[in-house]
Coordinates of C-alpha atoms in Angstrom, one line a residue:
M1 CA -14.6 27.7 -35.6
P2 CA -16.4 27.3 -32.3
T3 CA -18.8 30.1 -31.3
L4 CA -17.5 32.1 -28.4
H5 CA -19.9 33.0 -25.6
H6 CA -18.5 35.9 -23.6
R7 CA -21.6 36.2 -21.3
N8 CA -22.4 33.5 -18.8
R9 CA -25.0 31.0 -19.9
P10 CA -27.1 28.8 -17.7
M11 CA -25.4 25.5 -17.0
T12 CA -28.5 23.4 -17.6
G13 CA -26.8 20.4 -19.3
R14 CA -25.9 19.8 -22.9
D15 CA -28.1 18.2 -25.4
P16 CA -27.0 14.5 -25.6
H17 CA -28.1 14.5 -29.3
E18 CA -26.1 17.6 -30.2
P19 CA -24.6 17.0 -33.6
A20 CA -20.9 17.4 -34.5
R21 CA -19.7 18.7 -31.2
T22 CA -15.9 19.1 -31.4
A23 CA -13.4 19.8 -28.7
T24 CA -12.8 23.5 -28.1
P25 CA -9.2 25.0 -28.4
L26 CA -9.2 25.4 -24.6
E27 CA -10.0 21.7 -24.2
L28 CA -7.2 20.8 -26.6
L29 CA -4.8 23.0 -24.6
F30 CA -5.9 21.3 -21.4
D31 CA -5.1 17.9 -23.0
L32 CA -1.6 19.1 -23.6
A33 CA -1.2 19.9 -19.9
F34 CA -2.0 16.3 -19.2
V35 CA 0.6 15.2 -21.8
V36 CA 3.2 17.0 -19.7
G37 CA 2.2 14.9 -16.8
F38 CA 2.3 11.7 -18.8
G39 CA 5.8 12.6 -20.1
V40 CA 7.2 13.3 -16.6
A41 CA 5.7 10.1 -15.2
G42 CA 7.1 8.1 -18.1
E43 CA 10.6 9.7 -17.7
Q44 CA 10.7 9.1 -14.0
G45 CA 9.5 5.5 -14.3
A46 CA 12.0 4.7 -17.0
H47 CA 14.8 6.1 -15.0
L48 CA 14.1 3.9 -12.0
L49 CA 13.7 0.8 -14.2
A50 CA 17.0 1.6 -15.9
E51 CA 18.6 1.8 -12.5
G52 CA 17.2 -1.6 -11.6
H53 CA 14.6 -0.3 -9.1
V54 CA 11.7 -2.1 -10.6
A55 CA 9.3 -2.0 -7.7
A56 CA 9.6 1.7 -7.1
G57 CA 9.4 2.5 -10.8
V58 CA 6.3 0.3 -11.4
I59 CA 4.4 1.5 -8.3
G60 CA 5.3 5.1 -9.0
F61 CA 4.2 4.9 -12.6
A62 CA 0.9 3.2 -11.7
F63 CA 0.1 5.7 -8.9
S64 CA 0.9 8.6 -11.3
M65 CA -1.2 7.2 -14.1
F66 CA -4.2 6.9 -11.8
A67 CA -3.7 10.5 -10.5
I68 CA -3.4 11.9 -14.0
C69 CA -6.1 9.8 -15.7
W70 CA -8.6 10.4 -12.9
A71 CA -8.1 14.1 -13.1
W72 CA -8.6 14.0 -16.9
I73 CA -11.7 11.9 -16.5
N74 CA -13.2 14.2 -13.9
F75 CA -12.8 17.2 -16.2
T76 CA -13.9 15.5 -19.4
W77 CA -17.0 13.9 -18.0
F78 CA -18.1 17.2 -16.6
A79 CA -17.3 19.1 -19.8
S80 CA -19.2 16.5 -21.9
A81 CA -22.3 17.1 -19.7
F82 CA -22.2 20.8 -18.7
D83 CA -19.8 22.7 -20.9
T84 CA -21.1 26.2 -21.5
D85 CA -17.9 27.7 -23.0
D86 CA -18.6 31.0 -21.4
W87 CA -16.0 33.2 -19.7
F88 CA -16.5 31.7 -16.2
Y89 CA -16.2 28.2 -17.4
R90 CA -13.0 29.0 -19.2
V91 CA -11.5 30.7 -16.1
T92 CA -12.2 27.6 -14.0
T93 CA -10.8 25.4 -16.7
M94 CA -7.6 27.4 -16.8
V95 CA -7.4 27.1 -13.0
Q96 CA -7.6 23.3 -13.4
M97 CA -4.9 23.5 -16.0
T98 CA -2.7 25.1 -13.4
G99 CA -3.4 22.3 -11.0
V100 CA -2.3 19.7 -13.6
V101 CA 1.0 21.5 -14.1
V102 CA 1.5 21.6 -10.3
L103 CA 0.7 17.8 -10.2
A104 CA 3.3 17.2 -12.8
L105 CA 5.9 19.2 -10.9
G106 CA 5.3 16.9 -7.9
L107 CA 5.9 13.6 -9.7
P108 CA 9.8 13.6 -9.3
A109 CA 9.4 13.9 -5.5
L110 CA 7.0 11.0 -5.5
F111 CA 9.2 8.7 -7.5
G112 CA 12.3 9.7 -5.4
S113 CA 10.6 9.0 -2.1
L114 CA 9.3 5.6 -3.3
D115 CA 12.9 4.7 -4.3
E116 CA 14.2 5.7 -0.9
G117 CA 11.4 3.6 0.7
E118 CA 11.0 5.6 4.0
R119 CA 8.0 8.0 3.4
V120 CA 6.1 8.9 0.3
H121 CA 6.3 12.6 -0.6
N122 CA 3.2 13.4 -2.7
E123 CA 2.6 16.8 -1.1
V124 CA 3.1 18.8 -4.3
M125 CA 0.8 16.4 -6.2
V126 CA -1.9 16.8 -3.6
A127 CA -1.5 20.6 -3.8
G128 CA -2.1 20.3 -7.6
Y129 CA -5.2 18.3 -6.9
V130 CA -6.5 20.8 -4.4
V131 CA -6.2 23.5 -7.1
M132 CA -8.0 21.4 -9.7
R133 CA -10.7 20.3 -7.3
L134 CA -11.5 23.7 -5.9
A135 CA -12.3 24.8 -9.5
M136 CA -14.2 21.5 -10.2
L137 CA -16.2 22.0 -7.0
V138 CA -17.3 25.4 -8.1
Q139 CA -18.4 23.9 -11.4
W140 CA -20.4 21.1 -9.8
L141 CA -22.1 23.6 -7.4
R142 CA -22.8 25.9 -10.3
A143 CA -24.4 23.0 -12.2
A144 CA -26.4 22.0 -9.1
R145 CA -27.8 25.6 -8.8
Q146 CA -28.6 26.1 -12.5
A147 CA -29.8 22.6 -13.4
P148 CA -32.4 21.7 -10.7
E149 CA -33.2 18.4 -12.3
Y150 CA -29.6 17.3 -11.8
R151 CA -29.1 19.0 -8.4
A152 CA -29.0 15.8 -6.3
T153 CA -26.5 14.1 -8.6
C154 CA -24.3 17.2 -8.8
L155 CA -24.2 17.6 -5.1
A156 CA -23.3 13.9 -4.7
Y157 CA -20.3 14.4 -6.9
A158 CA -19.4 17.6 -5.0
R159 CA -19.5 15.6 -1.7
T160 CA -17.3 12.9 -3.1
L161 CA -14.7 15.5 -4.2
V162 CA -14.6 17.1 -0.8
V163 CA -14.5 13.9 1.3
T164 CA -11.8 12.1 -0.8
Q165 CA -9.7 15.3 -1.1
V166 CA -9.7 15.6 2.7
G167 CA -8.5 12.0 2.8
W168 CA -5.6 12.7 0.4
L169 CA -4.6 15.8 2.4
I170 CA -4.5 13.8 5.6
L171 CA -2.5 11.1 3.9
A172 CA 0.0 13.6 2.5
V173 CA 0.9 15.1 5.9
A174 CA 0.7 11.9 7.9
P175 CA 4.0 10.4 8.9
V176 CA 3.2 6.8 7.6
S177 CA 5.3 4.2 6.0
V178 CA 5.3 3.4 2.3
T179 CA 3.2 0.3 2.9
V180 CA 0.6 2.1 4.9
F181 CA 0.5 4.9 2.3
L182 CA -0.1 2.4 -0.5
V183 CA -2.9 0.6 1.3
A184 CA -4.6 3.9 2.2
G185 CA -4.1 5.2 -1.3
V186 CA -5.8 2.1 -2.7
L187 CA -8.8 2.6 -0.4
L188 CA -9.0 6.3 -1.3
G189 CA -8.9 5.3 -5.0
V190 CA -11.8 3.0 -4.5
A191 CA -13.7 5.7 -2.7
E192 CA -13.0 8.1 -5.6
M193 CA -14.7 5.7 -8.0
T194 CA -17.4 4.5 -5.7
G195 CA -18.8 8.0 -5.1
P196 CA -19.8 8.5 -8.8
W197 CA -21.2 5.0 -9.0
L198 CA -23.4 5.5 -5.9
A199 CA -24.5 8.9 -7.2
E200 CA -25.8 7.4 -10.4
R201 CA -27.4 4.4 -8.7
R202 CA -29.3 6.6 -6.4
R203 CA -30.5 9.1 -9.0
T204 CA -34.0 10.3 -8.8
D205 CA -33.7 13.0 -11.4
R206 CA -33.6 10.8 -14.5
P207 CA -35.5 12.5 -17.3
G208 CA -37.2 10.3 -19.9
G209 CA -35.2 9.3 -23.0
L210 CA -31.7 9.4 -21.4
P211 CA -29.6 6.2 -21.4
T212 CA -29.3 4.4 -18.1
P213 CA -26.0 4.5 -16.1
G214 CA -23.4 2.1 -17.3
T215 CA -24.2 2.4 -21.0
P216 CA -21.3 3.6 -23.3
T217 CA -23.0 6.9 -24.0
T218 CA -23.8 8.0 -20.5
S219 CA -21.6 10.4 -18.5
P220 CA -21.5 10.7 -14.7
S221 CA -23.8 13.7 -14.9
G222 CA -26.4 11.7 -16.8
T223 CA -26.7 14.0 -19.8
G224 CA -25.8 11.2 -22.2
C225 CA -22.4 12.4 -23.4
S226 CA -19.3 10.2 -22.5
P227 CA -15.7 11.5 -22.4
S228 CA -14.9 9.3 -25.3
S229 CA -17.5 11.0 -27.4
R230 CA -15.8 14.4 -26.9
S231 CA -12.5 13.1 -27.9
A232 CA -13.8 11.2 -30.9
R233 CA -15.4 14.3 -32.2
A234 CA -12.3 16.4 -31.7

């Protein structure tokens, strides 16, 4: 059984050589929230394909998979690096779980609007991301404050969250065509992934003994734990 930490602990970064670290019950519950999103996306995509609307089904499914998987990666990478398992961390994780559920609730509207082909309605999905990212932003800022050696990197990730989320908000309310939405969505997706890459390439807080960015055991936070290592030890 994992040890429960009711008091807040300094978010200084987990030991990359920590042995036998398993997923906590809360993390496993969070994974189930993502399973709901995958299930809704699969059902909606299959429905459109069965109706012969291949383009809308494939595009909607691809867009949904990126949104769901990217949210999972954001949480898992951070948890692998800075998980304290104290009460504040758990509360912010549960807030992110709520955002995932809201994201899943918005998937039918996305698929339906793509099928109609006039305007993409992803407003509810974006609202779910806002909930998730507000909690994630608090976590990154907490890590930046409590782990001075990683402050620059944490703040870089926080800036990426804010800038890209503002872009998604604008795109959600802008009266643009499906084509313009998809092009802008691809550009925002590239920005989502470029921000962490630049943050790692520009790091000046690299302690000795940690793997370099890009190796299989390195997380975006540079503490040497990858998202796959958390799942593998679950």
